[in-house]
mmCIF file with all atom_site columns, C-alpha atoms in Angstrom:
data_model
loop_
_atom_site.group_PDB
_atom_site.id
_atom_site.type_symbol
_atom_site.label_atom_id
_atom_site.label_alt_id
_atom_site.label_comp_id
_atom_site.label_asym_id
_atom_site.label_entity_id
_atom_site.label_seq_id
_atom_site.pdbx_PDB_ins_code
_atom_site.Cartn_x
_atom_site.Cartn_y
_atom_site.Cartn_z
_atom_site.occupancy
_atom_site.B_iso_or_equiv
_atom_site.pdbx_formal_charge
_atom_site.auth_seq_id
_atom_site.auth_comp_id
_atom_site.auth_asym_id
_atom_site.auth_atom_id
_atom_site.pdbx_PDB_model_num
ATOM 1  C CA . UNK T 1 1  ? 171.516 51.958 -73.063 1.00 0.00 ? 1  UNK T CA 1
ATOM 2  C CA . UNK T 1 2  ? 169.814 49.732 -76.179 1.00 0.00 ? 2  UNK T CA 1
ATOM 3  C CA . UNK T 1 3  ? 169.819 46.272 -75.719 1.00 0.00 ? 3  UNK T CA 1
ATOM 4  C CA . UNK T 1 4  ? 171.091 44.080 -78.576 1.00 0.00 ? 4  UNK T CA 1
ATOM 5  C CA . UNK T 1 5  ? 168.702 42.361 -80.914 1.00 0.00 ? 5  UNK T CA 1
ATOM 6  C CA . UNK T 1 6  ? 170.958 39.114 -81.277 1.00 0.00 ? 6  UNK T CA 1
ATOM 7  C CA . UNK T 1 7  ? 171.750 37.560 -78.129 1.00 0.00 ? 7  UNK T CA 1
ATOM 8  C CA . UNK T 1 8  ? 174.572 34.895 -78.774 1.00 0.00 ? 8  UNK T CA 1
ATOM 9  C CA . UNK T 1 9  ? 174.174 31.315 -78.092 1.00 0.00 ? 9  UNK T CA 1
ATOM 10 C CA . UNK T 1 10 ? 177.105 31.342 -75.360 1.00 0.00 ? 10 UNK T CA 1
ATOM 11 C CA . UNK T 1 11 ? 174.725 34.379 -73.871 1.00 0.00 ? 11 UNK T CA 1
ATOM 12 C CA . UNK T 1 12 ? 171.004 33.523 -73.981 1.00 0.00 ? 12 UNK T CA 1
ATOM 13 C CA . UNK T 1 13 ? 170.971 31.066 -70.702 1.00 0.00 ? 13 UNK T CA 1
ATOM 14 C CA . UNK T 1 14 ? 172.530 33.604 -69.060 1.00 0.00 ? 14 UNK T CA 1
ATOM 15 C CA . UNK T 1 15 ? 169.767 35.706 -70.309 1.00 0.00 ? 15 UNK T CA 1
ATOM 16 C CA . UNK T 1 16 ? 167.332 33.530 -69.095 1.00 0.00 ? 16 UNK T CA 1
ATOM 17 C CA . UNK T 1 17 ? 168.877 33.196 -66.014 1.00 0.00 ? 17 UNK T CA 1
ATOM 18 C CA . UNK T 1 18 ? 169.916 29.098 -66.938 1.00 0.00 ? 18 UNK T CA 1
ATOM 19 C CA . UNK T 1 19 ? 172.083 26.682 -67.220 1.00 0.00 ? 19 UNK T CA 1
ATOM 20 C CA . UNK T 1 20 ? 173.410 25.651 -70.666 1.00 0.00 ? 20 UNK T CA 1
ATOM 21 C CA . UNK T 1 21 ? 171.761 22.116 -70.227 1.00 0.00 ? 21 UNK T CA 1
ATOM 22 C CA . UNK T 1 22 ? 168.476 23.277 -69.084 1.00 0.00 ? 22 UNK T CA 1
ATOM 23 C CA . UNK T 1 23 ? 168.715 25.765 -71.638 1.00 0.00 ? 23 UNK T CA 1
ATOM 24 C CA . UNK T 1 24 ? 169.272 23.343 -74.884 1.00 0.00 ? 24 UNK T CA 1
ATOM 25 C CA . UNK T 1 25 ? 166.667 20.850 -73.762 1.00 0.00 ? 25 UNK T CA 1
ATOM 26 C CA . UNK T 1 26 ? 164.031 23.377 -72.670 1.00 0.00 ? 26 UNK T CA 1
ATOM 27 C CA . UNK T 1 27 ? 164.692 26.358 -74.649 1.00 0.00 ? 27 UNK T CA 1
ATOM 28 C CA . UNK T 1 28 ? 166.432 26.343 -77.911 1.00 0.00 ? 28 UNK T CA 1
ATOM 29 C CA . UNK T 1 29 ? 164.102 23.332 -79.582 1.00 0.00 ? 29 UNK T CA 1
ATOM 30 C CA . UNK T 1 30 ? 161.396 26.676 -79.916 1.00 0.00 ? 30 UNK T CA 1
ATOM 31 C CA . UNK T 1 31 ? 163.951 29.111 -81.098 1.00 0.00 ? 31 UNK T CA 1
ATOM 32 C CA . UNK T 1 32 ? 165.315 29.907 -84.739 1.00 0.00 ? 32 UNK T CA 1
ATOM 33 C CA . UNK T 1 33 ? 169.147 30.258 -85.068 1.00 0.00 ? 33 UNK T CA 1
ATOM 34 C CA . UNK T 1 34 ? 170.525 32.475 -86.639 1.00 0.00 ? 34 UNK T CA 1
ATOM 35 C CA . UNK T 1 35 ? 174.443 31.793 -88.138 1.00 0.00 ? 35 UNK T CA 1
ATOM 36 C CA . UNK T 1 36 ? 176.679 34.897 -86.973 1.00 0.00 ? 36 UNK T CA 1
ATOM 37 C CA . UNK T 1 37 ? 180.234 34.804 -88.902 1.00 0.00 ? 37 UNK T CA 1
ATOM 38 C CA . UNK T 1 38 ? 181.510 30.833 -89.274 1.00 0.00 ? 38 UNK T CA 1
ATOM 39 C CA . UNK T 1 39 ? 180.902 29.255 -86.312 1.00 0.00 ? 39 UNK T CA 1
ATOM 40 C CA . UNK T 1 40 ? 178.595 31.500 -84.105 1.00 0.00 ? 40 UNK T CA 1
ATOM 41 C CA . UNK T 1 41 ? 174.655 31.233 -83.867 1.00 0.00 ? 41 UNK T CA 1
ATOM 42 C CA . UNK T 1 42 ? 172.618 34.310 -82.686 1.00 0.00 ? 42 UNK T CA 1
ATOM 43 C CA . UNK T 1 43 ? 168.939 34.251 -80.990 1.00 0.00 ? 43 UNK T CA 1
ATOM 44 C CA . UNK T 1 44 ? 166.239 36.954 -81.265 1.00 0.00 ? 44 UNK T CA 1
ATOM 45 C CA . UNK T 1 45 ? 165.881 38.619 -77.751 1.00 0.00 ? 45 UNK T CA 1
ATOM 46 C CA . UNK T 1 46 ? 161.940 38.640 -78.942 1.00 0.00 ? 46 UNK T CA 1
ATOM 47 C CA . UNK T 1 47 ? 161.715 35.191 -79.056 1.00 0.00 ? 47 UNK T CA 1
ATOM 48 C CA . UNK T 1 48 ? 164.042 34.483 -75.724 1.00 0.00 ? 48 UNK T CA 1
ATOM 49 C CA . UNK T 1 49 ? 161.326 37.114 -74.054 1.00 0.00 ? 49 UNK T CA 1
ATOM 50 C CA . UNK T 1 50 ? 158.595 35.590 -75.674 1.00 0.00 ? 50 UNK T CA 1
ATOM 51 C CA . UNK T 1 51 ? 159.560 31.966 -74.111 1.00 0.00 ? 51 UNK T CA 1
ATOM 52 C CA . UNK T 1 52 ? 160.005 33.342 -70.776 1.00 0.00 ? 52 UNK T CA 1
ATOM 53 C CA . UNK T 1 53 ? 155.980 35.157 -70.876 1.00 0.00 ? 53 UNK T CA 1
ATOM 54 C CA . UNK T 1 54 ? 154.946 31.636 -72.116 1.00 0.00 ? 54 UNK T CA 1
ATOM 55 C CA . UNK T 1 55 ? 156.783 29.855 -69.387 1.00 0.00 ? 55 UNK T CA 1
ATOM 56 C CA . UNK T 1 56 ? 155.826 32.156 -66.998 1.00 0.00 ? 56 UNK T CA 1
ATOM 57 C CA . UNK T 1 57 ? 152.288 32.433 -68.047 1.00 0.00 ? 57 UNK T CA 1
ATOM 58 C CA . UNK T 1 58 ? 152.078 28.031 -67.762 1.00 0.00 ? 58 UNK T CA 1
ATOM 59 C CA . UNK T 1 59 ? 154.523 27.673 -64.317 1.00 0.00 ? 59 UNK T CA 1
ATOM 60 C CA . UNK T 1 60 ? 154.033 31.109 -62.644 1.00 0.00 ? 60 UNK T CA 1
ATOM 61 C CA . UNK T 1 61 ? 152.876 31.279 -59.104 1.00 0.00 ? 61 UNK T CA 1
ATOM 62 C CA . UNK T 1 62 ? 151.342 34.645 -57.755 1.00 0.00 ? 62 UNK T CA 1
ATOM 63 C CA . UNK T 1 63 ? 152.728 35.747 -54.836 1.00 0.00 ? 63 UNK T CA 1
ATOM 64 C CA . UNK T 1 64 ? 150.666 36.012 -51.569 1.00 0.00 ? 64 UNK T CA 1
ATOM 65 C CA . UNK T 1 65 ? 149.984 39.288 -52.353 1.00 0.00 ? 65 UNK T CA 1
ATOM 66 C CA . UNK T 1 66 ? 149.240 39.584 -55.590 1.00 0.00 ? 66 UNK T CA 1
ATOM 67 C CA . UNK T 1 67 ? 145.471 39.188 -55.004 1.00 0.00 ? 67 UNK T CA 1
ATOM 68 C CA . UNK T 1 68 ? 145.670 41.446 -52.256 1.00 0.00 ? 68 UNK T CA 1
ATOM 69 C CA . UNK T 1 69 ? 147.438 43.962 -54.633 1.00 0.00 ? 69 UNK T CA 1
ATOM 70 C CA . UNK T 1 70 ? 145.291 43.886 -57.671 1.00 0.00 ? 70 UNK T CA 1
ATOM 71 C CA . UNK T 1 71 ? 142.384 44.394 -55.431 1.00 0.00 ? 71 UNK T CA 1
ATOM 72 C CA . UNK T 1 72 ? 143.967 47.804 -53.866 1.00 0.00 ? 72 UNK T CA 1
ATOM 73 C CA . UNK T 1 73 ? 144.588 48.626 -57.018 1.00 0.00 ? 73 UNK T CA 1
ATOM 74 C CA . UNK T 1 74 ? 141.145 48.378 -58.107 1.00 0.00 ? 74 UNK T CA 1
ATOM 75 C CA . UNK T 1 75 ? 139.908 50.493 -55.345 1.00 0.00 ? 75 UNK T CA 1
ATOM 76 C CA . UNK T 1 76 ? 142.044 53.299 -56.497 1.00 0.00 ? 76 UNK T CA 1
ATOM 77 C CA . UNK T 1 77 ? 141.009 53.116 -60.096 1.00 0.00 ? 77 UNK T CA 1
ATOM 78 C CA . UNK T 1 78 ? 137.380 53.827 -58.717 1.00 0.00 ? 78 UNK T CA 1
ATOM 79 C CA . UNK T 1 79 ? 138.359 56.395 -56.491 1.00 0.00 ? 79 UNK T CA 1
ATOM 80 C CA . UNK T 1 80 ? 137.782 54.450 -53.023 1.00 0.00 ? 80 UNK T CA 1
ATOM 81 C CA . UNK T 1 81 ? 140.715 54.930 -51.520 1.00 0.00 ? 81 UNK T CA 1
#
C-alpha cells in the first residue's frame, strides 16, 4: 500500500498520534503548509516524520532493555554468541 505524500491538516495529529491542540502549539509552528483546493492545507509526511525523530531524539527514554539489547547485539556481530 503507498502512503500519501500530503497528509491533511484534519489528519496529521492523528498521524502523530495527538490532539489537535497539542498538535497546533507544538507541531505545526515547524511545518510548511501547503493550500489544497480553497480551504484545505496539506503537510509533508517528511516533515511530520522528521518532527517526530527530532522529538524523539530530545524526549525519548530507552527502555530497560535497550542497553541490554544493543549489547547482545554486539556480541553477535563479533561472532560470540
Amino acid at each position: 500500500m503507498v502512503q500519501p505524500r500530503v497528509i491533511r491538516a484534519s489528519e496529521a495529529p492523528i498521524y502523530l498520534g495527538m490532539d489537535k491542540n497539542r498538535f497546533a502549539r507544538e507541531v505545526k509552528p515547524f511545518l510548511i503548509g501547503v493550500p489544497i483546493g480553497t480551504q484545505g492545507v496539506g503537510y509533508d509526511r517528511l516533515d511530520l516524520d522528521w518532527w517526530w525523530e527530532e522529538y524523539k531524539r530530545c524526549n525519548g527514554r530507552p527502555g530497560a532493555l535497550y542497553k541490554e539489547g544493543i549489547e547482545q547485539w554486539e556480541k553477535t556481530q563479533r561472532g560470540s554468541v
